[in-house]
Coordinates of C-alpha atoms and ligand atoms in Angstrom, one line a residue:
M1 CA 0.0 0.0 0.0
C2 CA 1.5 3.4 -1.0
G3 CA 2.4 5.9 1.7
I4 CA 2.0 9.7 1.6
V5 CA 3.7 12.4 3.7
A6 CA 3.5 16.1 3.0
Y7 CA 4.5 19.1 5.1
I8 CA 4.1 22.9 5.1
G9 CA 5.4 25.0 8.0
H10 CA 8.6 26.6 9.3
K11 CA 10.9 23.6 9.7
Q12 CA 13.1 22.0 7.1
A13 CA 10.7 19.7 5.1
R14 CA 13.2 17.1 4.0
P15 CA 14.2 15.4 7.3
L16 CA 10.7 15.5 8.5
I17 CA 9.3 13.9 5.3
L18 CA 12.0 11.2 5.3
E19 CA 11.3 10.3 8.9
G20 CA 7.6 10.1 8.1
L21 CA 8.2 7.8 5.1
K22 CA 10.2 5.5 7.3
R23 CA 7.3 5.3 9.7
L24 CA 5.1 4.2 6.7
E25 CA 7.6 1.6 5.5
Y26 CA 5.5 -1.2 7.2
R27 CA 2.8 -0.6 4.6
G28 CA 4.9 -2.2 2.0
Y29 CA 6.6 -0.5 -1.0
D30 CA 9.3 -0.9 -3.6
S31 CA 10.4 2.7 -4.4
A32 CA 10.3 6.1 -2.8
G33 CA 10.6 9.8 -3.7
I34 CA 10.5 13.3 -2.4
A35 CA 9.7 16.8 -3.7
V36 CA 10.7 20.1 -2.0
I37 CA 10.2 23.7 -3.1
D38 CA 13.4 25.5 -2.5
G39 CA 13.0 28.5 -4.8
S40 CA 12.0 26.0 -7.5
L41 CA 10.5 22.5 -7.4
N42 CA 13.1 19.8 -6.9
I43 CA 12.4 16.0 -7.0
A44 CA 14.5 13.0 -6.1
R45 CA 13.3 9.4 -6.5
A46 CA 14.9 5.9 -5.9
V47 CA 14.0 2.3 -6.3
G48 CA 14.3 0.4 -3.0
R49 CA 14.2 1.6 0.6
V50 CA 13.8 5.1 1.9
S51 CA 17.4 4.8 3.1
V52 CA 18.5 4.6 -0.6
L53 CA 16.7 7.9 -1.3
E54 CA 18.3 9.4 1.8
E55 CA 21.7 8.6 0.6
Q56 CA 20.9 10.0 -2.9
L57 CA 20.0 13.3 -1.3
E58 CA 23.3 13.6 0.7
G59 CA 24.9 16.8 -0.4
R60 CA 22.4 17.6 -3.1
R61 CA 21.3 21.2 -3.3
G62 CA 17.7 22.4 -3.8
F63 CA 16.1 20.4 -0.9
S64 CA 16.2 23.0 1.8
G65 CA 12.7 24.3 1.6
T66 CA 9.9 24.3 4.3
I67 CA 7.2 22.8 2.0
G68 CA 7.5 19.4 0.5
M69 CA 6.1 15.9 0.2
G70 CA 7.3 12.3 0.0
H71 CA 5.9 9.0 -1.2
T72 CA 6.5 5.2 -0.9
R73 CA 5.2 3.4 -3.9
W74 CA 3.7 -0.1 -4.0
A75 CA 3.6 -0.7 -7.8
T76 CA 0.2 -1.1 -9.5
H77 CA 0.4 0.6 -12.9
G78 CA 3.9 0.3 -14.3
G79 CA 7.0 -1.6 -13.1
V80 CA 9.3 -0.9 -10.2
T81 CA 11.5 1.8 -11.8
E82 CA 12.8 5.3 -10.8
V83 CA 10.7 6.8 -13.7
N84 CA 7.5 5.3 -12.2
A85 CA 8.3 6.4 -8.6
H86 CA 6.4 9.3 -7.2
P87 CA 6.4 12.4 -7.1
H88 CA 5.3 13.0 -10.7
R89 CA 6.1 16.4 -12.1
D90 CA 4.0 18.1 -14.9
D91 CA 5.6 19.6 -18.0
R92 CA 4.5 23.2 -17.8
H93 CA 4.0 24.8 -14.3
G94 CA 6.6 23.2 -12.0
L95 CA 4.0 21.2 -10.0
A96 CA 4.2 17.7 -8.5
V97 CA 1.7 15.1 -7.4
I98 CA 1.9 12.0 -5.1
H99 CA -0.9 9.6 -5.1
N100 CA -2.2 6.5 -3.3
G101 CA -5.0 4.7 -5.2
I102 CA -6.0 3.8 -8.7
I103 CA -7.3 6.1 -11.4
E104 CA -9.6 3.9 -13.5
N105 CA -10.0 6.2 -16.5
Y106 CA -6.3 7.1 -16.8
A107 CA -5.8 5.7 -20.3
A108 CA -8.6 7.9 -21.8
L109 CA -7.3 10.9 -19.9
K110 CA -3.7 10.2 -21.1
T111 CA -4.8 10.1 -24.7
Y112 CA -6.7 13.4 -24.2
L113 CA -3.6 15.0 -22.6
Q114 CA -1.2 13.7 -25.2
D115 CA -3.5 15.3 -27.9
K116 CA -3.1 18.5 -25.9
G117 CA 0.7 18.3 -26.3
H118 CA 1.7 16.8 -22.9
T119 CA 4.6 14.4 -23.0
F120 CA 4.6 11.5 -20.5
S121 CA 7.7 9.7 -19.2
S122 CA 6.1 7.0 -16.9
Q123 CA 3.6 4.2 -17.2
T124 CA 1.7 5.3 -14.1
D125 CA -1.8 6.6 -13.7
T126 CA -0.4 9.2 -11.3
E127 CA 1.5 11.1 -13.9
V128 CA -1.9 11.6 -15.7
I129 CA -3.2 13.4 -12.6
S130 CA -0.2 15.8 -12.6
M131 CA -0.6 16.5 -16.3
L132 CA -4.4 17.0 -16.0
I133 CA -3.9 19.5 -13.1
S134 CA -1.2 21.2 -15.3
E135 CA -3.6 21.4 -18.3
L136 CA -6.3 23.0 -16.1
Y137 CA -4.0 25.3 -14.1
E138 CA -4.7 29.0 -14.6
G139 CA -2.9 30.4 -11.6
D140 CA -5.0 28.8 -8.9
L141 CA -3.7 25.4 -7.7
E142 CA -6.7 24.6 -5.5
A143 CA -9.1 25.3 -8.4
A144 CA -7.0 23.3 -10.9
V145 CA -7.0 20.3 -8.5
Q146 CA -10.7 20.5 -8.0
A147 CA -11.3 20.7 -11.8
A148 CA -8.9 17.8 -12.5
L149 CA -10.5 15.5 -9.8
R150 CA -13.9 16.2 -11.3
E151 CA -12.6 14.3 -14.4
V152 CA -11.1 11.3 -12.8
T153 CA -12.8 8.1 -11.7
G154 CA -11.2 5.7 -9.2
A155 CA -9.7 6.0 -5.8
Y156 CA -7.1 8.6 -4.7
A157 CA -5.4 10.3 -1.9
I158 CA -3.2 13.0 -3.4
A159 CA -0.9 15.8 -2.3
V160 CA 0.0 18.6 -4.8
I161 CA 2.6 21.4 -4.6
C162 CA 3.6 24.0 -7.3
E163 CA 6.7 26.2 -7.5
K164 CA 4.4 29.1 -8.7
E165 CA 2.5 28.9 -5.3
P166 CA 5.3 28.0 -2.9
D167 CA 3.1 28.7 0.2
T168 CA 0.3 26.3 -0.7
L169 CA -0.2 22.6 -0.2
V170 CA -3.4 21.0 -1.7
V171 CA -4.5 17.5 -0.6
A172 CA -7.6 15.5 -1.6
R173 CA -9.2 12.1 -0.9
K174 CA -11.6 9.6 -2.4
G175 CA -11.4 6.0 -1.2
S176 CA -7.9 6.1 0.1
P177 CA -7.1 7.4 3.6
L178 CA -5.5 10.8 4.3
I179 CA -5.1 12.6 7.6
V180 CA -4.1 16.2 8.3
G181 CA -2.0 16.8 11.5
I182 CA -2.3 20.2 12.9
G183 CA 0.8 21.8 14.5
D184 CA 1.6 25.4 15.5
G185 CA 1.7 27.2 12.2
E186 CA 2.6 23.9 10.5
Y187 CA 0.7 21.0 9.0
I188 CA 1.8 17.4 8.3
V189 CA -0.4 15.3 6.1
A190 CA 0.0 11.5 5.9
S191 CA -1.7 8.2 4.9
D192 CA -1.9 7.2 8.6
P193 CA -1.3 8.7 12.0
S194 CA 2.0 6.9 12.6
A195 CA 3.8 9.5 10.4
I196 CA 2.0 12.4 12.1
V197 CA 2.1 11.6 15.8
A198 CA 5.6 12.9 16.4
H199 CA 4.6 16.4 15.1
A200 CA 0.9 17.0 15.9
A201 CA -1.4 16.2 18.7
Q202 CA -4.6 17.0 16.8
A203 CA -5.7 15.8 13.4
F204 CA -8.6 15.4 11.1
T205 CA -9.4 12.7 8.5
L206 CA -10.5 13.8 5.1
D207 CA -13.8 12.6 3.8
D208 CA -14.4 11.4 0.3
Y209 CA -14.4 14.3 -2.2
N210 CA -12.8 16.7 0.2
V211 CA -10.1 19.0 -1.1
V212 CA -8.1 20.9 1.5
K213 CA -6.0 23.9 0.7
I214 CA -3.3 24.4 3.4
T215 CA -1.1 27.4 4.0
R216 CA 1.0 28.3 7.1
D217 CA -1.9 30.5 8.2
G218 CA -4.6 27.8 8.1
F219 CA -6.6 25.5 5.9
R220 CA -9.8 25.5 4.0
T221 CA -11.9 22.3 3.2
S222 CA -14.1 22.3 0.1
N223 CA -15.7 19.8 -2.3
L224 CA -14.8 19.3 -6.0
H225 CA -17.1 22.3 -6.8
N226 CA -15.3 24.6 -4.4
A227 CA -18.2 24.7 -2.0
Q228 CA -16.9 25.0 1.6
V229 CA -17.5 21.9 3.7
T230 CA -17.4 21.3 7.4
L231 CA -15.2 18.6 8.7
N232 CA -16.8 15.3 9.5
P233 CA -15.8 14.2 12.0
K234 CA -14.2 17.3 13.4
I235 CA -10.7 17.8 14.6
E236 CA -9.7 15.0 17.0
Q237 CA -7.0 14.2 19.5
L238 CA -4.5 11.7 18.0
E239 CA -5.0 8.6 20.1
I240 CA -1.7 6.9 19.5
D241 CA 1.6 7.9 21.0
L242 CA 5.2 7.4 19.8
A243 CA 5.9 4.5 22.1
Q244 CA 3.2 2.5 20.4
I245 CA 4.9 2.8 17.0
E246 CA 8.5 2.4 18.0
L247 CA 10.3 -0.9 18.4
G248 CA 11.5 -0.5 22.0
H249 CA 13.7 -3.4 23.0
Y250 CA 12.2 -5.8 20.4
R251 CA 14.0 -6.9 17.2
H252 CA 10.9 -6.7 15.0
F253 CA 7.4 -5.2 15.2
M254 CA 5.9 -8.6 14.7
Q255 CA 7.7 -9.9 17.8
K256 CA 6.6 -6.8 19.7
E257 CA 3.0 -7.2 18.7
I258 CA 3.0 -10.9 19.6
Y259 CA 4.2 -10.0 23.0
E260 CA 1.7 -7.1 23.3
Q261 CA -1.2 -9.5 23.0
P262 CA -1.9 -9.9 26.7
Q263 CA -2.1 -6.1 27.2
A264 CA -3.9 -5.7 23.8
L265 CA -6.6 -8.1 25.0
R266 CA -6.9 -6.2 28.3
N267 CA -7.4 -2.9 26.3
C268 CA -9.7 -4.6 23.9
C269 CA -12.0 -6.0 26.6
G270 CA -11.6 -3.2 29.1
G271 CA -14.9 -1.6 30.1
R272 CA -16.8 -4.0 27.9
L273 CA -17.1 -7.1 30.2
D274 CA -19.5 -6.7 33.2
R275 CA -18.9 -9.9 35.1
K276 CA -21.1 -8.9 38.0
E277 CA -24.2 -8.3 35.9
G278 CA -23.3 -11.0 33.4
R279 CA -23.4 -8.8 30.4
V280 CA -21.2 -7.4 27.6
V281 CA -21.3 -3.6 27.1
L282 CA -20.6 -2.6 23.5
G283 CA -21.3 1.1 23.1
G284 CA -20.8 0.9 19.3
L285 CA -23.8 -1.4 19.0
S286 CA -26.2 0.5 21.3
S287 CA -27.7 2.5 18.4
I288 CA -28.9 -0.6 16.6
S289 CA -29.7 -2.8 19.6
K290 CA -33.4 -3.1 18.6
E291 CA -32.5 -4.2 15.1
L292 CA -30.0 -6.7 16.4
S293 CA -32.8 -8.4 18.4
K294 CA -34.5 -9.2 15.0
L295 CA -31.3 -10.5 13.5
R296 CA -31.8 -13.7 11.4
R297 CA -28.4 -14.3 9.8
V298 CA -24.9 -12.9 10.0
V299 CA -22.5 -12.8 7.0
L300 CA -18.9 -12.2 8.1
T301 CA -16.7 -11.0 5.3
A302 CA -12.9 -10.3 5.2
Q303 CA -9.6 -11.3 3.6
G304 CA -6.5 -13.1 4.9
T305 CA -6.0 -13.2 8.7
A306 CA -9.2 -11.2 9.2
L307 CA -11.1 -13.9 7.4
H308 CA -9.7 -16.6 9.7
A309 CA -10.9 -14.5 12.7
A310 CA -14.3 -14.1 10.9
M311 CA -14.5 -17.9 10.5
I312 CA -14.0 -18.3 14.3
G313 CA -16.8 -15.7 14.7
R314 CA -19.0 -17.9 12.6
Y315 CA -18.5 -20.9 14.9
L316 CA -19.1 -18.7 18.0
M317 CA -22.3 -17.2 16.7
E318 CA -23.9 -20.5 15.8
D319 CA -22.6 -22.3 18.9
L320 CA -23.2 -19.7 21.6
A321 CA -25.9 -17.4 20.1
K322 CA -27.6 -19.9 17.8
I323 CA -27.7 -17.4 15.0
P324 CA -27.2 -18.8 11.4
A325 CA -23.8 -17.4 10.3
Q326 CA -21.6 -17.7 7.3
T327 CA -18.2 -16.4 6.2
E328 CA -17.3 -15.1 2.8
Y329 CA -14.1 -14.1 1.1
A330 CA -14.9 -10.5 0.4
S331 CA -13.3 -10.7 -3.0
E332 CA -15.7 -13.5 -3.9
F333 CA -18.8 -12.1 -2.2
R334 CA -18.7 -8.8 -4.0
Y335 CA -18.9 -10.4 -7.4
R336 CA -21.0 -13.5 -6.7
N337 CA -24.5 -11.9 -7.0
P338 CA -25.2 -13.0 -3.4
V339 CA -28.6 -13.5 -2.0
V340 CA -29.0 -11.3 1.1
E341 CA -32.2 -12.2 3.0
E342 CA -34.2 -9.8 5.2
G343 CA -32.8 -9.6 8.8
T344 CA -29.2 -10.1 7.7
A345 CA -26.2 -8.2 9.1
V346 CA -22.9 -8.2 7.3
V347 CA -19.8 -7.9 9.5
A348 CA -16.7 -6.5 7.8
V349 CA -13.6 -7.6 9.8
S350 CA -10.5 -5.7 9.0
Q351 CA -7.4 -4.5 10.9
S352 CA -6.7 -1.5 8.6
G353 CA -10.2 -0.7 7.6
E354 CA -8.9 -0.1 4.1
T355 CA -8.9 -3.5 2.4
A356 CA -10.5 -2.7 -1.0
D357 CA -12.3 -6.0 -1.4
T358 CA -13.7 -5.9 2.1
L359 CA -15.0 -2.4 1.6
A360 CA -16.6 -3.4 -1.7
A361 CA -18.2 -6.4 -0.2
L362 CA -19.7 -4.2 2.6
H363 CA -21.1 -1.9 0.0
E364 CA -22.5 -4.8 -2.0
A365 CA -24.3 -6.2 1.1
R366 CA -25.7 -2.8 2.1
E367 CA -27.0 -2.3 -1.4
R368 CA -28.9 -5.6 -0.9
G369 CA -30.4 -4.5 2.3
A370 CA -28.1 -5.8 5.0
M371 CA -27.2 -4.0 8.1
A372 CA -23.5 -3.1 8.0
L373 CA -21.3 -3.7 11.1
G374 CA -17.5 -3.3 11.4
V375 CA -14.9 -5.1 13.5
I376 CA -12.0 -2.8 12.8
N377 CA -8.8 -1.6 14.4
V378 CA -8.0 1.7 12.7
V379 CA -10.4 4.4 13.9
G380 CA -11.9 6.6 11.2
S381 CA -10.8 4.2 8.4
S382 CA -12.7 3.9 5.2
I383 CA -14.6 0.7 6.2
S384 CA -15.5 2.1 9.6
R385 CA -17.0 5.2 7.9
E386 CA -19.2 2.9 5.8
T387 CA -20.8 0.9 8.6
D388 CA -24.1 1.5 10.5
A389 CA -22.3 0.5 13.7
G390 CA -19.3 -1.4 14.9
V391 CA -16.8 -2.3 17.6
Y392 CA -13.2 -1.1 17.4
L393 CA -10.5 -3.6 18.4
R394 CA -8.6 -1.1 20.5
V395 CA -5.3 -3.1 20.3
G396 CA -3.2 -0.2 19.2
P397 CA -1.5 0.4 15.9
E398 CA -0.3 -2.9 14.2
I399 CA 2.9 -2.2 12.3
G400 CA 4.1 -5.7 11.4
V401 CA 2.8 -6.8 8.0
A402 CA 2.0 -10.2 9.5
S403 CA -1.1 -9.6 11.6
T404 CA -0.9 -11.0 15.2
K405 CA -2.5 -8.9 18.0
A406 CA -5.2 -7.7 15.5
F407 CA -6.1 -11.4 15.0
T408 CA -6.6 -12.1 18.7
G409 CA -8.3 -8.7 19.0
Q410 CA -10.7 -9.6 16.2
V411 CA -11.5 -12.9 17.8
A412 CA -12.0 -11.3 21.2
V413 CA -14.4 -8.7 19.7
L414 CA -16.3 -11.3 17.8
T415 CA -16.6 -13.3 21.0
M416 CA -18.0 -10.2 22.8
I417 CA -20.4 -9.5 20.0
T418 CA -21.6 -13.1 20.2
M419 CA -22.1 -12.8 23.9
F420 CA -23.9 -9.5 23.4
L421 CA -26.3 -11.2 20.9
A422 CA -26.6 -14.4 22.9
R423 CA -27.7 -12.5 26.0
K424 CA -30.7 -11.3 23.9
R425 CA -31.5 -14.9 23.2
Y426 CA -30.5 -18.0 25.1
M427 CA -27.5 -17.1 27.3
S428 CA -28.2 -16.5 31.0
A429 CA -26.5 -13.9 33.0
D430 CA -24.7 -16.6 35.0
Q431 CA -23.4 -18.3 31.8
C432 CA -22.3 -15.0 30.5
S433 CA -20.6 -14.2 33.8
D434 CA -18.7 -17.5 33.7
L435 CA -17.5 -16.9 30.2
I436 CA -16.4 -13.3 31.1
G437 CA -14.4 -14.8 33.9
E438 CA -12.6 -17.1 31.4
M439 CA -12.0 -14.2 29.0
E440 CA -10.5 -12.1 31.8
A441 CA -8.1 -14.9 32.4
L442 CA -6.9 -15.0 28.8
P443 CA -4.1 -12.4 29.0
G444 CA -2.4 -14.2 31.9
K445 CA -2.7 -17.5 30.0
I446 CA -1.1 -15.9 26.9
E447 CA 1.8 -14.6 29.1
R448 CA 2.3 -18.2 30.2
I449 CA 2.5 -19.4 26.6
L450 CA 5.0 -16.6 25.8
E451 CA 7.3 -18.0 28.5
Q452 CA 7.8 -21.0 26.1
D453 CA 9.2 -18.8 23.4
D454 CA 12.6 -20.3 23.4
R455 CA 11.2 -23.8 23.3
V456 CA 9.1 -22.8 20.3
R457 CA 12.3 -21.5 18.6
R458 CA 14.1 -24.8 19.3
V459 CA 11.2 -26.8 17.8
T460 CA 11.0 -24.5 14.8
E461 CA 14.8 -24.9 14.2
K462 CA 14.4 -28.6 13.8
Y463 CA 12.1 -28.2 10.8
V464 CA 12.9 -24.8 9.4
E465 CA 14.6 -26.3 6.3
R466 CA 11.5 -28.3 5.4
E467 CA 9.8 -26.7 2.4
N468 CA 6.2 -28.1 3.0
W469 CA 4.2 -28.0 6.2
L470 CA 0.6 -29.0 7.1
F471 CA -1.5 -27.3 9.7
L472 CA -4.6 -29.2 10.9
G473 CA -7.3 -28.5 13.4
R474 CA -11.0 -29.2 14.0
G475 CA -14.0 -27.1 15.0
Y476 CA -13.0 -23.7 16.4
N477 CA -9.4 -24.4 15.6
Y478 CA -9.8 -25.3 12.0
P479 CA -9.5 -21.5 11.2
T480 CA -6.6 -21.3 13.6
A481 CA -4.8 -24.0 11.5
L482 CA -5.4 -21.8 8.5
E483 CA -4.0 -18.8 10.3
G484 CA -0.9 -20.8 11.4
A485 CA -0.3 -21.8 7.8
L486 CA -0.7 -18.2 6.5
K487 CA 1.7 -16.8 9.2
L488 CA 4.4 -19.3 8.2
K489 CA 3.9 -18.7 4.4
E490 CA 3.9 -14.9 4.5
I491 CA 7.0 -14.3 6.4
S492 CA 9.2 -17.4 6.1
Y493 CA 8.1 -18.1 2.5
I494 CA 7.8 -21.8 3.4
H495 CA 4.8 -23.5 1.7
A496 CA 2.2 -24.4 4.2
E497 CA -1.4 -25.6 3.9
G498 CA -4.1 -25.4 6.6
M499 CA -7.2 -27.6 6.5
P500 CA -9.8 -29.4 8.7
A501 CA -8.0 -32.4 10.2
A502 CA -10.6 -34.7 8.8
E503 CA -10.0 -33.5 5.3
M504 CA -6.5 -35.1 5.2
K505 CA -7.9 -38.5 4.3
H506 CA -9.6 -37.0 1.2
G507 CA -6.3 -36.3 -0.6
P508 CA -3.7 -34.3 1.3
I509 CA -2.5 -37.4 3.2
A510 CA -0.8 -38.4 0.0
L511 CA 1.6 -35.6 0.7
I512 CA 2.9 -37.1 3.9
N513 CA 6.5 -38.2 3.6
E514 CA 9.3 -39.0 6.0
G515 CA 9.8 -36.2 8.4
M516 CA 7.2 -33.8 7.0
P517 CA 6.0 -31.4 9.7
A518 CA 2.3 -31.7 10.5
V519 CA 1.2 -29.2 13.1
F520 CA -2.0 -30.3 14.9
I521 CA -4.0 -28.2 17.2
A522 CA -4.9 -30.9 19.7
N523 CA -6.2 -29.0 22.7
R524 CA -8.8 -30.4 25.0
G525 CA -12.2 -30.1 23.2
R526 CA -15.1 -32.0 21.8
Q527 CA -13.1 -33.5 18.9
Y528 CA -9.9 -34.3 20.8
E529 CA -10.2 -38.1 20.1
K530 CA -10.8 -37.4 16.4
V531 CA -7.7 -35.3 16.3
M532 CA -5.7 -38.0 18.0
S533 CA -6.8 -40.4 15.3
N534 CA -5.7 -38.0 12.6
I535 CA -2.3 -37.6 14.4
Q536 CA -1.8 -41.4 14.3
E537 CA -2.6 -41.5 10.6
V538 CA 0.3 -39.0 10.0
R539 CA 2.6 -40.9 12.4
A540 CA 1.9 -44.2 10.6
R541 CA 3.3 -42.6 7.4
K542 CA 6.4 -41.2 9.2
G543 CA 5.2 -37.6 9.2
H544 CA 6.5 -35.6 12.1
V545 CA 3.8 -34.3 14.4
I546 CA 4.1 -30.9 16.2
A547 CA 1.1 -30.6 18.5
V548 CA -0.4 -27.6 20.3
A549 CA -1.9 -29.3 23.3
T550 CA -3.5 -28.5 26.7
E551 CA -1.2 -28.5 29.7
G552 CA -1.4 -31.8 31.6
D553 CA -2.3 -33.9 28.6
D554 CA -0.1 -37.0 29.2
R555 CA -1.3 -38.9 26.1
I556 CA -0.2 -36.4 23.4
T557 CA 3.5 -36.9 24.2
K558 CA 3.2 -40.5 23.0
Y559 CA 2.2 -39.5 19.5
A560 CA 3.8 -36.1 18.9
E561 CA 7.5 -35.5 18.3
D562 CA 7.1 -32.1 19.8
V563 CA 4.4 -30.5 22.0
L564 CA 3.7 -26.8 22.5
W565 CA 1.6 -26.3 25.6
I566 CA -1.3 -24.0 26.2
P567 CA -3.3 -23.6 29.4
D568 CA -6.7 -25.2 29.7
V569 CA -9.5 -22.9 28.4
P570 CA -13.1 -23.4 27.3
E571 CA -13.1 -24.5 23.6
P572 CA -14.8 -21.3 22.2
L573 CA -11.9 -19.2 23.6
S574 CA -9.1 -21.6 22.6
P575 CA -8.1 -20.0 19.3
M576 CA -6.8 -17.0 21.1
L577 CA -4.4 -19.2 22.9
A578 CA -3.7 -21.9 20.3
V579 CA -2.6 -19.2 17.7
V580 CA 0.2 -17.9 19.9
P581 CA 2.6 -20.8 19.5
L582 CA 1.9 -20.7 15.8
Q583 CA 2.7 -17.0 15.6
L584 CA 6.0 -17.6 17.4
M585 CA 6.8 -20.5 15.1
A586 CA 6.3 -18.4 12.0
Y587 CA 8.4 -15.6 13.5
H588 CA 11.3 -17.8 14.4
A589 CA 11.2 -19.6 11.0
A590 CA 11.5 -16.2 9.3
V591 CA 14.3 -15.0 11.5
L592 CA 16.2 -18.3 11.1
R593 CA 15.8 -18.0 7.3
G594 CA 17.1 -14.5 7.4
H595 CA 14.0 -12.8 6.1
D596 CA 12.9 -9.2 6.7
V597 CA 10.1 -10.1 9.2
D598 CA 8.3 -6.8 9.2
K599 CA 8.6 -6.1 5.4
P600 CA 8.1 -9.6 3.8
R601 CA 8.6 -9.6 0.0
N602 CA 5.7 -8.7 -2.2
L603 CA 3.4 -7.9 0.7
A604 CA 1.7 -4.7 1.9
K605 CA 0.2 -4.2 5.3
S606 CA -3.2 -3.4 3.7
V607 CA -4.3 -4.3 0.3
T608 CA -6.2 -1.1 -0.8
V609 CA -6.3 -2.2 -4.5
E610 CA -8.2 -5.1 -6.0
Ligands
AGP1 C1 -2.2 -11.1 7.6 O1 -1.0 -11.5 8.3 C2 -1.9 -10.4 6.3 N1 -1.1 -9.3 6.4 C3 -3.2 -10.2 5.5 O2 -3.8 -11.5 5.2 C4 -4.3 -9.3 6.1 O3 -4.8 -10.0 7.2 C5 -5.4 -9.1 5.1 O4 -4.8 -8.4 4.0 C6 -6.6 -8.3 5.7 O5 -6.1 -7.0 6.1 P1 -7.1 -6.1 7.0 O6 -7.3 -6.9 8.2 O7 -6.4 -4.9 7.2 O8 -8.4 -6.0 6.2

């Protein structure tokens, strides 16, 4: 996902922009660039890391201005080259554009602009925006940006500067996030708060079709027809602080966020579990409480790790609240011509709140009459702004590309939503109170699991050269097996497949060969005996079994080469424990293989394009 940082104020723009780009590196990118007005417009771009760009700027003149902008590009249109890196300059007025999103009608616009005599150097859709603004520029940058954006279709978050108006920064948004941080006579604009929080305590998020003209004296927000608009929501206090987005004593953000899970769960559940009264308090759902009483079906939609959390939510809702529920890959649901019956709620599960397919699936479901709910981490994100109601994870910013604390946060929120719904139906206050007690014990139990970290590393080391792993689980922990496989794949690049343990006999068991790692989630639960049978099927074929099992289980050690222990817990809550050894295993495999844990190849933190 591309990253945008722009600045206007009294400080040197270059160091501040480069620092901001580094805070956005976790979003995933393959090239970077910067533009500064220092008398005239100067641009530098580089393939690779922000540090490569920084080296390129050493000693270069023309980058000492107090207005500028920078960009990290995750290639969509056009290859990974310096020419395709942002910012993109026009060919007439010394203006530059950086962009996050996709312009769908860029080809037609490019032809029109070429007919007008503009010459292009890149293959990007973004260069079309810069040339279009240039074509429409008549001495008023804000007006030219408004006019240009009236012509484009697609998604954008853009920042524009022009050497003819060195005291003006114009930014605009439709479908891709953009936040304006407000300092003292200075403004910093970025794709997410992590690049702002060091320089501003207050900020506002642009709405779709907002254009904001910023000078050192203030800002003005308008729509594409230059009508003044009020901010919605208004200026807010930035909720995150620097410590949350810095590594501290950890080696990687993923490691930090695995270890943050006990505290993240406390924050997620804090103030929401009323054990004494046996009820769950979810302020975000209070406005639709009556509608929720008439709920007849829940469709949970997401991608990736969030989908695995959604799958656990499905088991919870049917098991504990007796509500028919289904999960859908958002990318499939949006195009499938789905049937959405009356009394359906669609729940979009998303850490970033920016996943394009999940946002589109939510739109699709709403169009068909569903109530739209969100289970999201990033406050004010695009998906959160499209829902009727929702529950934020409150686990803090997740920087590592591989999602960890957001997964356990999503499962915790889905558990609380299930309990909230169940109390309207079949669950008694006492039953709810008992489950609340178990949820409140989870952080301590995760801390116990984390004490095994070195043991997990040693087990991982035994198998880290193996190129194919299986992950198997049943019931609530079938999705956990999928999540374990995804974690290993996405950061260690080892091929791994997750599936229901029973599915093995329908084909995958043919894969088992001598020493092949098969990770079983074999905690105490309704299907424990069945899982034990599946384990023996693998052992009979000389596969190596790594089992996640419940402390005190003295049978499992007879069948598994290696056992990773989790404390006893009611089965519906077990995924939040069983996933932790799998997260640690994936982390250690990546480190042992020498990979960049927080910036795995080809991956972005949030997939904001289809
Ligand atoms: C998870 O480790 C991956 N980074 C990825 O699957 C992610 O969960 C997926 O892209 C969904 O992202 P979201 O939660 O921000 O919508």
